[in-house]
JSON list of C-alpha atoms in Angstrom, two decimals:
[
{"chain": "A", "resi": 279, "resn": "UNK", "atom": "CA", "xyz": [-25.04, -53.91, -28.75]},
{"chain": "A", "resi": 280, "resn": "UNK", "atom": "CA", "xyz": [-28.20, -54.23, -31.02]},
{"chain": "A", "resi": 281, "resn": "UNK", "atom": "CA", "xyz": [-26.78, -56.73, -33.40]},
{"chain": "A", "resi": 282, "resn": "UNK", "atom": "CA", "xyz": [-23.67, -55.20, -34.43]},
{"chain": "A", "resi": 283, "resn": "UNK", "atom": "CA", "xyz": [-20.69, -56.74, -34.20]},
{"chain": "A", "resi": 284, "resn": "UNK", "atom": "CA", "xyz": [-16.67, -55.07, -35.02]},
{"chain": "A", "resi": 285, "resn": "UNK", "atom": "CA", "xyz": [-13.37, -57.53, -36.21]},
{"chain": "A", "resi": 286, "resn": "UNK", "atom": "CA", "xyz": [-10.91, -57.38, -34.86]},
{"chain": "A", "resi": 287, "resn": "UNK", "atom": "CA", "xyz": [-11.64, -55.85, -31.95]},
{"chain": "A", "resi": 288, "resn": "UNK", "atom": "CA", "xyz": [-8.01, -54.77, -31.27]},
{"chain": "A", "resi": 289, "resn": "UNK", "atom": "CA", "xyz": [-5.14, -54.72, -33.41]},
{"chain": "A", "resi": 290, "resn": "UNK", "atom": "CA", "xyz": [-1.47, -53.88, -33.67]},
{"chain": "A", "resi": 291, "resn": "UNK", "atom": "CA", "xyz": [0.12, -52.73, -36.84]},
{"chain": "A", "resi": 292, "resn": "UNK", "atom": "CA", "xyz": [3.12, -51.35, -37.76]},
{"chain": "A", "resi": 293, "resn": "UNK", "atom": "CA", "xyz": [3.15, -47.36, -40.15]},
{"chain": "A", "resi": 294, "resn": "UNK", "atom": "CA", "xyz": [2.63, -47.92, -43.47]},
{"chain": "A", "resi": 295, "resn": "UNK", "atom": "CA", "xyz": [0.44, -51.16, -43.80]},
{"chain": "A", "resi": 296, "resn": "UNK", "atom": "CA", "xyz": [-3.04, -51.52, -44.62]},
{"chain": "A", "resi": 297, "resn": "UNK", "atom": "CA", "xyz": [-5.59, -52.73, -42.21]},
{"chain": "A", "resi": 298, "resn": "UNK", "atom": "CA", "xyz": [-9.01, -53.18, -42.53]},
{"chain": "A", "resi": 299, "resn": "UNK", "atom": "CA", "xyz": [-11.70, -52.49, -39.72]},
{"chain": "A", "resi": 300, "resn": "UNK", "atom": "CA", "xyz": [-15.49, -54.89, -40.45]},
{"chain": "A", "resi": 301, "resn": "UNK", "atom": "CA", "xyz": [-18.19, -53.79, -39.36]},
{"chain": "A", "resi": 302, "resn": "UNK", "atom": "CA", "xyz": [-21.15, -56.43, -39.52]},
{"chain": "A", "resi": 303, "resn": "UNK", "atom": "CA", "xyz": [-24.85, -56.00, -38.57]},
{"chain": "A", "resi": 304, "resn": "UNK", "atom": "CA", "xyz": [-27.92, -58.30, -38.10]},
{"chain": "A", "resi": 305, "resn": "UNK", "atom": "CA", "xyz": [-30.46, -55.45, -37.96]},
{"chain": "A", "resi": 306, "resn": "UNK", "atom": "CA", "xyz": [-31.11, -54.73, -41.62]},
{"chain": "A", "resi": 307, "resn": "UNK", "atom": "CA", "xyz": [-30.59, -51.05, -41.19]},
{"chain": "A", "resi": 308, "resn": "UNK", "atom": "CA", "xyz": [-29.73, -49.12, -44.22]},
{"chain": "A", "resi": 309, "resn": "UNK", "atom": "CA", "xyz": [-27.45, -46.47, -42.35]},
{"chain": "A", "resi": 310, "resn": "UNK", "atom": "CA", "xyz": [-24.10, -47.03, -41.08]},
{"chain": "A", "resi": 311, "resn": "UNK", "atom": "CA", "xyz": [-21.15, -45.28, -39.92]},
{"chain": "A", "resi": 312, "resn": "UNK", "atom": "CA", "xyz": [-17.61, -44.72, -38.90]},
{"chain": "A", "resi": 313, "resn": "UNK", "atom": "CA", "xyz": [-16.57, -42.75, -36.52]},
{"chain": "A", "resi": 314, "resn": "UNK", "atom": "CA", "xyz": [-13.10, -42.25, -34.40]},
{"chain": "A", "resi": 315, "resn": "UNK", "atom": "CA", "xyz": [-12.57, -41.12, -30.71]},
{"chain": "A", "resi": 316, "resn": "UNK", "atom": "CA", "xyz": [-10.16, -40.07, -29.37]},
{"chain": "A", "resi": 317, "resn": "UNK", "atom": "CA", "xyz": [-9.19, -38.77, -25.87]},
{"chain": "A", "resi": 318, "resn": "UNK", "atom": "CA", "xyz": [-9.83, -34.38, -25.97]},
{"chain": "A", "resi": 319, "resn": "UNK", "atom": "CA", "xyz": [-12.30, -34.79, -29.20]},
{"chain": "A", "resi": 320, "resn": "UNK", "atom": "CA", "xyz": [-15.52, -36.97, -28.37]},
{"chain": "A", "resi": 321, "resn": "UNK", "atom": "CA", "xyz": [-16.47, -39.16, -31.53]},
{"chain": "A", "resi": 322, "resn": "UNK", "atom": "CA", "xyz": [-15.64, -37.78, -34.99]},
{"chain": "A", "resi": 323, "resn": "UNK", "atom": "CA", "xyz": [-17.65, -39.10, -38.33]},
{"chain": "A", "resi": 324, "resn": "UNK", "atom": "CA", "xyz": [-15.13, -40.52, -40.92]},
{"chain": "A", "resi": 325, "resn": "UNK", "atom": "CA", "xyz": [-17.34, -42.06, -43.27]},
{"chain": "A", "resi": 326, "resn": "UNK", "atom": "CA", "xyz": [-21.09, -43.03, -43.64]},
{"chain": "A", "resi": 327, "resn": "UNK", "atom": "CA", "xyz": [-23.22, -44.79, -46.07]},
{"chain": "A", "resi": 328, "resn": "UNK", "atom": "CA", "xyz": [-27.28, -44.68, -47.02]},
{"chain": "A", "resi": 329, "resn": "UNK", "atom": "CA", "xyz": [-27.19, -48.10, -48.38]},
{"chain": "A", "resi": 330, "resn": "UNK", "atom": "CA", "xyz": [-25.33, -50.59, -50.32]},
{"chain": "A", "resi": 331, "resn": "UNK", "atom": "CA", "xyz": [-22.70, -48.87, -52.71]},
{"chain": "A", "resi": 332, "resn": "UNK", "atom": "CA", "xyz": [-24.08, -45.64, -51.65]},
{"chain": "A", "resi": 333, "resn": "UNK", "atom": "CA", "xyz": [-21.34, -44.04, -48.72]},
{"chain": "A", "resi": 334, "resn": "UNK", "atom": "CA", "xyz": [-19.96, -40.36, -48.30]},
{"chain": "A", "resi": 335, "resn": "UNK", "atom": "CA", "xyz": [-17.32, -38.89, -46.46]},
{"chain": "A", "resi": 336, "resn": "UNK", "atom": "CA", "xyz": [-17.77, -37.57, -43.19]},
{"chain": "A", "resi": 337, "resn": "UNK", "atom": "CA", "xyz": [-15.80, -34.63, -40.62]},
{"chain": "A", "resi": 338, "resn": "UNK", "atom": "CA", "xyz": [-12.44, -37.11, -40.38]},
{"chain": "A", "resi": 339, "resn": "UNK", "atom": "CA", "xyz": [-11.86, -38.61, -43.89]},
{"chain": "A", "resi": 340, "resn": "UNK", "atom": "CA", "xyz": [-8.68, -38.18, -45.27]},
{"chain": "A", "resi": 341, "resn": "UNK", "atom": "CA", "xyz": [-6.77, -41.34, -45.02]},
{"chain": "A", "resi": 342, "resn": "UNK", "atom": "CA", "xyz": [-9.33, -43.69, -44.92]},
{"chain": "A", "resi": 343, "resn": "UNK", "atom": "CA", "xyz": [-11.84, -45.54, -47.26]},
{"chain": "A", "resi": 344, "resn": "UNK", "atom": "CA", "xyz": [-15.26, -46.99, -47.36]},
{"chain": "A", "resi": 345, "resn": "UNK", "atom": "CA", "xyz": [-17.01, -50.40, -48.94]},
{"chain": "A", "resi": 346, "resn": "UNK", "atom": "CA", "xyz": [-20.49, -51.45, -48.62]},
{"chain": "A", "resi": 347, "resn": "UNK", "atom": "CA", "xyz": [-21.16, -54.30, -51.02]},
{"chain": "A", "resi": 348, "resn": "UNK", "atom": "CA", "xyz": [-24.24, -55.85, -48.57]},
{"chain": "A", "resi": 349, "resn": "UNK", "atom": "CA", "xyz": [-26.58, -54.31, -46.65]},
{"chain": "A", "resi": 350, "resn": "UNK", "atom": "CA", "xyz": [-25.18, -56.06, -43.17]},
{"chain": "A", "resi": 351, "resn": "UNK", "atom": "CA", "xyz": [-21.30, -55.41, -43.81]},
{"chain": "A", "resi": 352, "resn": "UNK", "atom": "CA", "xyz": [-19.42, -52.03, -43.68]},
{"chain": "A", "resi": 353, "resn": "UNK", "atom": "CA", "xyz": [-15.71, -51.91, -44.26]},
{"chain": "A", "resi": 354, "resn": "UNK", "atom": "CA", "xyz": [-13.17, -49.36, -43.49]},
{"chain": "A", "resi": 355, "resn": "UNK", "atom": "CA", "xyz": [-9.94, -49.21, -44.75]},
{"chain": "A", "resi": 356, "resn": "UNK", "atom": "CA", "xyz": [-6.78, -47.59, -43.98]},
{"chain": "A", "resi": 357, "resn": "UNK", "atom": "CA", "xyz": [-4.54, -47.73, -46.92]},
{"chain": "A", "resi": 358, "resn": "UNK", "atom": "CA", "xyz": [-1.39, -46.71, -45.45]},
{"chain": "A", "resi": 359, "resn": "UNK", "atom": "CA", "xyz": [-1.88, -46.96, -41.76]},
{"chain": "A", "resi": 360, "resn": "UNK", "atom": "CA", "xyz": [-0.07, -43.60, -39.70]},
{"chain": "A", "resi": 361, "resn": "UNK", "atom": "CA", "xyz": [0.45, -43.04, -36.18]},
{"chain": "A", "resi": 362, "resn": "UNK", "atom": "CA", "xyz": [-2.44, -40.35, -36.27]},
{"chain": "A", "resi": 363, "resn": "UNK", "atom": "CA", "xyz": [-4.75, -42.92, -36.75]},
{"chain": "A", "resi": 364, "resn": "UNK", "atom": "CA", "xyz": [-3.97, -44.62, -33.30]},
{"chain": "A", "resi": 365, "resn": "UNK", "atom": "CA", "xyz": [-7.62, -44.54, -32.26]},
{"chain": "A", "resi": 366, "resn": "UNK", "atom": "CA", "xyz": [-10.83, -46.55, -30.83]},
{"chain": "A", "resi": 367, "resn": "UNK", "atom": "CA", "xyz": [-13.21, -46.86, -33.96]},
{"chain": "A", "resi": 368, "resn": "UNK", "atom": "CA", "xyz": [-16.97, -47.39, -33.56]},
{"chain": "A", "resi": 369, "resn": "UNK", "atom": "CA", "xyz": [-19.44, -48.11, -35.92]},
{"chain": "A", "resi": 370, "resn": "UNK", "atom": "CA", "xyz": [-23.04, -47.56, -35.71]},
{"chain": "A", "resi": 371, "resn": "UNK", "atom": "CA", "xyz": [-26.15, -48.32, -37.48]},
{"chain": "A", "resi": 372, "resn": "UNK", "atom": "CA", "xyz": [-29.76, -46.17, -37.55]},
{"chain": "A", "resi": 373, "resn": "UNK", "atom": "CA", "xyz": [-33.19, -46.72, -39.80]},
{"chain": "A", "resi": 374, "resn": "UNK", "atom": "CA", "xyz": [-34.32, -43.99, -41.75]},
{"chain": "A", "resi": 375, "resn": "UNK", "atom": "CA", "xyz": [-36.73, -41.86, -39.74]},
{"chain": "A", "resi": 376, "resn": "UNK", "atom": "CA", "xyz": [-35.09, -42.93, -36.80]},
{"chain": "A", "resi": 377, "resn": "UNK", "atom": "CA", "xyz": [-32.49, -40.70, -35.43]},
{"chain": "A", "resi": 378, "resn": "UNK", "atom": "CA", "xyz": [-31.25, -43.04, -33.11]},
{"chain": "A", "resi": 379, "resn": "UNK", "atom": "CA", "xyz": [-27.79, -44.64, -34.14]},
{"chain": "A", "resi": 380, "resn": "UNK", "atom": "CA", "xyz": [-26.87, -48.15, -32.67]},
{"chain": "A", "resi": 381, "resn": "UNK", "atom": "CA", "xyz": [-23.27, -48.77, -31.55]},
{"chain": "A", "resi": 382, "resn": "UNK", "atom": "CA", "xyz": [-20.86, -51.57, -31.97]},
{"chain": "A", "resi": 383, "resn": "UNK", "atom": "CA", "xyz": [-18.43, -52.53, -29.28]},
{"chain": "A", "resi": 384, "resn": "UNK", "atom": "CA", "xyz": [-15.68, -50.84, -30.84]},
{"chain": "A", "resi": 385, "resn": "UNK", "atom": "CA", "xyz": [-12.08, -51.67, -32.35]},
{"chain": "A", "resi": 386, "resn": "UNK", "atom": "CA", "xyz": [-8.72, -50.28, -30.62]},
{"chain": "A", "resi": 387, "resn": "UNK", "atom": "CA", "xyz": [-6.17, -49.90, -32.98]},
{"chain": "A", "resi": 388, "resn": "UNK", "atom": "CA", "xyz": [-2.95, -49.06, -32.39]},
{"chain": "A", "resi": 389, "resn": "UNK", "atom": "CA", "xyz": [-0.19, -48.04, -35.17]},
{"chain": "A", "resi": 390, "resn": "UNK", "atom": "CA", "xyz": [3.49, -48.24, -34.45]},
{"chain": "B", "resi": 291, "resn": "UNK", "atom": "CA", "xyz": [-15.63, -29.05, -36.25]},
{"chain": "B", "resi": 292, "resn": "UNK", "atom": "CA", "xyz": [-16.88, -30.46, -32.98]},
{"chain": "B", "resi": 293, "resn": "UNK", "atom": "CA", "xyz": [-20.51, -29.24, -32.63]},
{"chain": "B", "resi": 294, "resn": "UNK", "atom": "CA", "xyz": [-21.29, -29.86, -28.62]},
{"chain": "B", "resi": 295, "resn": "UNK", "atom": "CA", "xyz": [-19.22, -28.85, -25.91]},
{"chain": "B", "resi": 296, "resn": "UNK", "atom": "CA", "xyz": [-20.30, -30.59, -22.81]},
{"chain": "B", "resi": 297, "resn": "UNK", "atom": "CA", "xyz": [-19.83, -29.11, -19.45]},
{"chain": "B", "resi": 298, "resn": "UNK", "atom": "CA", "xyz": [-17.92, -30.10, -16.56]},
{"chain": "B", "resi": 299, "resn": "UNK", "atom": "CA", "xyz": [-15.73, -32.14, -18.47]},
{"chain": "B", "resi": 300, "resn": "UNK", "atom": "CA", "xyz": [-15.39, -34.51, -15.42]},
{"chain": "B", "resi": 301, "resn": "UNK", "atom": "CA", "xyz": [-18.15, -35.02, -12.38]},
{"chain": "B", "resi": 302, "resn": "UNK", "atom": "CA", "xyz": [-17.77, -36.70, -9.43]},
{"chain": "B", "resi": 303, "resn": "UNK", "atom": "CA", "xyz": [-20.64, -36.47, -6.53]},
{"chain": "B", "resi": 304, "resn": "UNK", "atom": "CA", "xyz": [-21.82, -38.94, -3.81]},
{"chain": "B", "resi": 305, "resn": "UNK", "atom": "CA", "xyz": [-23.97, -42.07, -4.80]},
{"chain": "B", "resi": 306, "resn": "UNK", "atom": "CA", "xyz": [-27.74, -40.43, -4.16]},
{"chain": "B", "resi": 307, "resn": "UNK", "atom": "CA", "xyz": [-26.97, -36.55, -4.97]},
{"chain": "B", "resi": 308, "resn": "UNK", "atom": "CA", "xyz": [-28.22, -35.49, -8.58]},
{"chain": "B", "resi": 309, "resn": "UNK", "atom": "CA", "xyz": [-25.91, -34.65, -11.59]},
{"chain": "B", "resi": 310, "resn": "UNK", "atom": "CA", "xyz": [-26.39, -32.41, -14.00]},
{"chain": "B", "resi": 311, "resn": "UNK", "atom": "CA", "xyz": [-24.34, -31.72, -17.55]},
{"chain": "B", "resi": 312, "resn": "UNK", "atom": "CA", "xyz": [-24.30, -29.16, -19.85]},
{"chain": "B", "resi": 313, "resn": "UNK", "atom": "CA", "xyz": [-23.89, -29.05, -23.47]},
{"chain": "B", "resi": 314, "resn": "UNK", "atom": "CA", "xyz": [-23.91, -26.16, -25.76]},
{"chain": "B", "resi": 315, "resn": "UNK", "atom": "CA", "xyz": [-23.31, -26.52, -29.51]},
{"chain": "B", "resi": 316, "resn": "UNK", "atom": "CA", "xyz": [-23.30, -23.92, -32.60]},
{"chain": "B", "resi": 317, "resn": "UNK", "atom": "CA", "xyz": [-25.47, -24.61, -35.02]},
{"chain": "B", "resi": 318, "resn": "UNK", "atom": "CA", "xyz": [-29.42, -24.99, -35.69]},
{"chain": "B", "resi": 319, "resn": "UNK", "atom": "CA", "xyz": [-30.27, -28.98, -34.83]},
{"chain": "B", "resi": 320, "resn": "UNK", "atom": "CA", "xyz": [-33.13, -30.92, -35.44]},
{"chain": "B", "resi": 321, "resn": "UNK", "atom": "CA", "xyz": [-32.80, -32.76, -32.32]},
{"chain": "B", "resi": 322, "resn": "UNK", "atom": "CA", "xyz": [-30.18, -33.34, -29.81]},
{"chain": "B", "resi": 323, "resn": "UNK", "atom": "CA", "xyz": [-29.70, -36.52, -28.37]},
{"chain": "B", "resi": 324, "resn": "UNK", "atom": "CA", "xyz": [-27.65, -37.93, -25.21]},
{"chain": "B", "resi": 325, "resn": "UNK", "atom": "CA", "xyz": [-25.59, -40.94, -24.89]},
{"chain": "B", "resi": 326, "resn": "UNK", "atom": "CA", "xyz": [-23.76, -42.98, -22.39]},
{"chain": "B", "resi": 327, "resn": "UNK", "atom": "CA", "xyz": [-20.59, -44.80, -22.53]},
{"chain": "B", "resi": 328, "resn": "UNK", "atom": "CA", "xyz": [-19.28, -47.15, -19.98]},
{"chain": "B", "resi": 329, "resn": "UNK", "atom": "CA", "xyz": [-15.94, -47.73, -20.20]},
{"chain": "B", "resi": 330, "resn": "UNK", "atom": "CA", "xyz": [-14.64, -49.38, -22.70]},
{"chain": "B", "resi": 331, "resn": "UNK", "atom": "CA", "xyz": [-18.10, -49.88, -24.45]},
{"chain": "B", "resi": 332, "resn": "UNK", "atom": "CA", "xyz": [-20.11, -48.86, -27.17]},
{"chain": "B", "resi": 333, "resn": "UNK", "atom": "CA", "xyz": [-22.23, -45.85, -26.94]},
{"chain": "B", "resi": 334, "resn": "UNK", "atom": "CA", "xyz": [-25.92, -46.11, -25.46]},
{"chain": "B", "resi": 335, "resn": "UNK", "atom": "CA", "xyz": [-29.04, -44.09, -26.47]},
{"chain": "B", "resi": 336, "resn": "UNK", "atom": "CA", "xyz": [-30.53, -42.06, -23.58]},
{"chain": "B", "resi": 337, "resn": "UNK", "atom": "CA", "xyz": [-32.71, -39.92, -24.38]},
{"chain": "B", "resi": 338, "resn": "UNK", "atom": "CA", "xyz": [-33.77, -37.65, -27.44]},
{"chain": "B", "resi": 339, "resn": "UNK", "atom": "CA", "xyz": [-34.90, -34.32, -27.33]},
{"chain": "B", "resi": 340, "resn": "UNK", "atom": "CA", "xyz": [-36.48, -32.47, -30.56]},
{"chain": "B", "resi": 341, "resn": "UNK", "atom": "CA", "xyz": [-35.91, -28.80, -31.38]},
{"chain": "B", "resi": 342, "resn": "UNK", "atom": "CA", "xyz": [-39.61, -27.79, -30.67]},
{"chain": "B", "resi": 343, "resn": "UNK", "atom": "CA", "xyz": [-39.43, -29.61, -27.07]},
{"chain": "B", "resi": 344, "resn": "UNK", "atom": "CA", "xyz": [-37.95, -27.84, -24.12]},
{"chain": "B", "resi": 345, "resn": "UNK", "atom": "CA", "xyz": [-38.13, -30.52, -21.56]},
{"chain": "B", "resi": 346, "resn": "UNK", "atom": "CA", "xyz": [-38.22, -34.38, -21.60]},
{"chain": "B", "resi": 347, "resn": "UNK", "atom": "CA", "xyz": [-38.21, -37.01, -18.83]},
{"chain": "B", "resi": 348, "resn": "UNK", "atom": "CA", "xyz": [-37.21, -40.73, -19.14]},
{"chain": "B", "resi": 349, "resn": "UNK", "atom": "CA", "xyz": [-36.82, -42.63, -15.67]},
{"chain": "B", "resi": 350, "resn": "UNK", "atom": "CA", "xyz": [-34.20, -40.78, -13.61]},
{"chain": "B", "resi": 351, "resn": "UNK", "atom": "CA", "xyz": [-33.21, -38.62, -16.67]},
{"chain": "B", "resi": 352, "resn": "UNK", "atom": "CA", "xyz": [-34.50, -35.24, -17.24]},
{"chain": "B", "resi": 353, "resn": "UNK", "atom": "CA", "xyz": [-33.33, -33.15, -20.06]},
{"chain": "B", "resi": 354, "resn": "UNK", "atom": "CA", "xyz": [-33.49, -29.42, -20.95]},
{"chain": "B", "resi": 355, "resn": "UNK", "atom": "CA", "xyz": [-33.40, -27.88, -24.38]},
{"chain": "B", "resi": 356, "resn": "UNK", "atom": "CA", "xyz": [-33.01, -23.97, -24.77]},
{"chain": "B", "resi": 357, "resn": "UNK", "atom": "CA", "xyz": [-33.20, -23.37, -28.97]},
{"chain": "B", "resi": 358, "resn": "UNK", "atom": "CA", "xyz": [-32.41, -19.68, -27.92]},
{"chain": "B", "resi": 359, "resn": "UNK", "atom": "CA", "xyz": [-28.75, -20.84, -26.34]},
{"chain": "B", "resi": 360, "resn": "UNK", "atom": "CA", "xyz": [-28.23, -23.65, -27.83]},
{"chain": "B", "resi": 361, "resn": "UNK", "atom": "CA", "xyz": [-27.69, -25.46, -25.00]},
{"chain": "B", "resi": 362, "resn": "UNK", "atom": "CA", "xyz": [-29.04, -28.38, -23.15]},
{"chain": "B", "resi": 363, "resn": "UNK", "atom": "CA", "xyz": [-29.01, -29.98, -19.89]},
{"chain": "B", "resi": 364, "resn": "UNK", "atom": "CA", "xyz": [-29.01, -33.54, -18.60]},
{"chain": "B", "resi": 365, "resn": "UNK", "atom": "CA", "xyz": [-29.96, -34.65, -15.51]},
{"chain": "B", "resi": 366, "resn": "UNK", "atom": "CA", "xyz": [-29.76, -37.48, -13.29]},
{"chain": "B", "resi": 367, "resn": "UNK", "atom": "CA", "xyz": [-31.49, -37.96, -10.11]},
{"chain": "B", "resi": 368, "resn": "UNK", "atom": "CA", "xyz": [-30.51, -40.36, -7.52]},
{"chain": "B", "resi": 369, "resn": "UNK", "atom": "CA", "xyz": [-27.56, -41.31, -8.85]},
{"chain": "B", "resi": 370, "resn": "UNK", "atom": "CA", "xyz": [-26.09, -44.88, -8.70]},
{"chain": "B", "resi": 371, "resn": "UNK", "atom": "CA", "xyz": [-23.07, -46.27, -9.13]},
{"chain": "B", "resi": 372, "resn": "UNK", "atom": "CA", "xyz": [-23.98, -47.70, -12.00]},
{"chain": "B", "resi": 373, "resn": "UNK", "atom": "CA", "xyz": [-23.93, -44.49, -13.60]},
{"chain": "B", "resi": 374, "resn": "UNK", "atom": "CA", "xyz": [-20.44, -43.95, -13.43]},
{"chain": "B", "resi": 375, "resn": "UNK", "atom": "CA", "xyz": [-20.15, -43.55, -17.02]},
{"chain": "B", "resi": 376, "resn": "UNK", "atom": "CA", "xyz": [-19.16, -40.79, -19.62]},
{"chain": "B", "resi": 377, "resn": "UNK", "atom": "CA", "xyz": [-21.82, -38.49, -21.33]},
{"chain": "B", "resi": 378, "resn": "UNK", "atom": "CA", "xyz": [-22.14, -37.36, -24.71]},
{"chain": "B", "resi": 379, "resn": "UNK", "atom": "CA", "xyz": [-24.31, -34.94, -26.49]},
{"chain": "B", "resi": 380, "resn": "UNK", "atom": "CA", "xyz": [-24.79, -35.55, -29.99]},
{"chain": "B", "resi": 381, "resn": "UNK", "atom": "CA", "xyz": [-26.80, -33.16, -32.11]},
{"chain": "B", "resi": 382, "resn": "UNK", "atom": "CA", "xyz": [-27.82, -33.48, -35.83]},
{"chain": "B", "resi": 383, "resn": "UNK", "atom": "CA", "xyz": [-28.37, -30.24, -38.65]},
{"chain": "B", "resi": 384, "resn": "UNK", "atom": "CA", "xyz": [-31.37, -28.26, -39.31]},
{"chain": "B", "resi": 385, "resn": "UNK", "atom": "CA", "xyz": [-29.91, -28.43, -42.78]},
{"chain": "B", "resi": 386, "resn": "UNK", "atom": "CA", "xyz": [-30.11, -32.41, -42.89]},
{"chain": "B", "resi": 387, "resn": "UNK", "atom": "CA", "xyz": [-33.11, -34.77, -44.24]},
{"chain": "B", "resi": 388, "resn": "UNK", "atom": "CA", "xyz": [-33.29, -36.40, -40.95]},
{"chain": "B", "resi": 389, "resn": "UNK", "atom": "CA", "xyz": [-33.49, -39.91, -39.70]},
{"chain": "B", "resi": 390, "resn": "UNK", "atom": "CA", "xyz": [-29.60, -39.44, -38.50]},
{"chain": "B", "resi": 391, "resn": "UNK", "atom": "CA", "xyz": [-28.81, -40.26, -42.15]},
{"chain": "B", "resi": 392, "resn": "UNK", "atom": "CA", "xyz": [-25.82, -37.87, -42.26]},
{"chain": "B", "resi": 393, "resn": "UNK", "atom": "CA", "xyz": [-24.05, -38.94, -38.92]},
{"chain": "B", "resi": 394, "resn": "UNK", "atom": "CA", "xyz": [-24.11, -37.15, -35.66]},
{"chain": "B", "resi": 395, "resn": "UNK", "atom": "CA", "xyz": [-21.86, -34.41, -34.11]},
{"chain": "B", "resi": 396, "resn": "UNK", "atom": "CA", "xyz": [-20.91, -35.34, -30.77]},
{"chain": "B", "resi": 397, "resn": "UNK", "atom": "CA", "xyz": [-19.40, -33.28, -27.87]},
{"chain": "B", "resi": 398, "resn": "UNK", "atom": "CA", "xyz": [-16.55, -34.34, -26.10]},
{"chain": "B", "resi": 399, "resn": "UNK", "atom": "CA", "xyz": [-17.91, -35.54, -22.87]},
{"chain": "B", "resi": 400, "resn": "UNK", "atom": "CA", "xyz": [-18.71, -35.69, -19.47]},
{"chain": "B", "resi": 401, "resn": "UNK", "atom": "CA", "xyz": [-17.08, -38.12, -17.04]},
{"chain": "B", "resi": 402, "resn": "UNK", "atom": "CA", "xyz": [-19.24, -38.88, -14.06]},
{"chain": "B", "resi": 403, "resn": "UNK", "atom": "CA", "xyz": [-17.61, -40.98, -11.07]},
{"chain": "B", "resi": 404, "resn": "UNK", "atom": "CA", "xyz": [-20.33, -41.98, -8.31]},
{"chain": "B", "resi": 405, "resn": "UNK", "atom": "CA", "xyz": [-18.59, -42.45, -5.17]},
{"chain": "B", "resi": 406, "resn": "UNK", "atom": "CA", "xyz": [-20.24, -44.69, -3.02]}
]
C-alpha cells in the first residue's frame, strides 16, 4: 500500500459525535486525499490538499473537515457524525507530475 | 457528479476467456486511468492512458481510448483467478494543472468473478 497507512481502520460511533479518520504517509508526497465509497457510487473526493496547510474541498464535502499540519499526516474530521456518512474512506497520496494516486487500506466506519 | 460509468456493472466468465469493460465519462480528460480493487483493499494502479493515445498495453492488459466517445475499454486476456477483482475508471479534467493534483473522478465499477 505504498507507505500509507489509515487509523483506525474500523470504527463504531454513535450520531452526533465527532470522529476523526488519520491518514499517515512515509512517501513524502505533497498530494493527498479523501475520498468515500460507497456501494452504487464508486469513490467520491471529499477533500484534498497540495501541501501542508494548503487543502480544498472536493465533490462530497459538506459535513466533513480537513487538517494538514505535516507533510506525512492528513486528518479528516467529522464534526457531528450522521448516518449518511456510514462509509469505507480511503485516502491516497500522488507527486506532482505524477497522475498516479497511491491508496491506503481504507477505514470502515459505521454511524449508529 | 460521477464522471465514468463503467460497463457491465458485474462480469463473470471462465478462468482463461478474456474480459473486457467499458467506461464512458462526460467531460474532456487529460488522461484516464484504471484501477483494481480486491476486496476489501485499497485501490491499485493499472494502467494509464493519455488523451492523445488510443491504445496502450501493459502485460495482460490492453486498453482503448476513443477522445471522440469518450469512452474507453479495458481488457484482460487470459484471465486468472486472481483477477477476480472490481474495476474502476478514473479520469482527471482537461481544465486541471495536472499531476492528479485536484483528485480523480472515478466510475462506479466493474465486478469481475473468474470461475475456475
Amino acid at each position: 500500500d505504498a507507505g500509507i497507512t489509515q487509523s483506525p481502520r474500523h470504527k463504531v460511533t454513535e450520531t452526533g459525535t465527532p470522529v476523526t479518520l488519520r491518514c499517515h504517509q512515509t512517501e513524502n508526497h505533497r498530494y493527498m486525499y479523501w475520498y468515500r465509497q460507497d456501494p452504487g457510487h464508486g469513490l467520491r473526493l471529499i477533500h484534498y490538499s497540495y501541501g501542508v496547510k494548503d487543502t480544498d474541498k472536493g465533490e462530497v464535502s459538506d459535513g466533513y473537515s480537513v487538517s494538514r499540519s505535516k507533510t506525512e499526516d492528513f486528518l479528516l474530521t467529522l464534526e457531528s457524525a450522521t448516518s449518511s456518512q456510514t462509509s469505507v474512506y480511503f485516502c491516497a497520496i500522488s507527486a506532482p507530475g505524477e497522475e498516479t494516486q497511491y491508496f491506503g487500506p481504507g477505514t470502515r466506519l459505521l454511524v449508529l | 457528479s460521477q464522471q465514468g460509468e463503467e460497463d457491465p456493472q458485474a462480469l463473470s466468465i471462465q478462468e482463461g476467456e478474456n474480459a473486457t469493460m467499458n467506461c464512458s465519462y462526460k467531460t474532456s480528460i487529460n488522461n484516464l486511468q484504471w484501477y483494481r480493487q480486491n476486496s476489501g483493499r485499497g485501490l491499485v494502479h493499472l494502467i494509464l492512458i493519455r488523451s492523445n493515445e488510443r491504445e496502450k498495453h501493459s502485460g495482460r492488459l490492453r486498453v482503448t481510448l476513443d477522445t471522440s466517445k469518450k469512452s474507453s475499454s479495458l481488457l484482460i486476456t487470459a484471465s486468472r483467478a486472481a483477477d477476480t477483482a472490481s474495476y474502476f475508471c478514473a479520469t482527471d479534467g482537461a481544465g486541471y494543472s495536472g499531476g492528479g493534483a485536484d483528485g480523480l473522478t472515478f466510475g462506479k465499477g466493474t465486478h469481475l468473478i473468474i470461475q475456475p
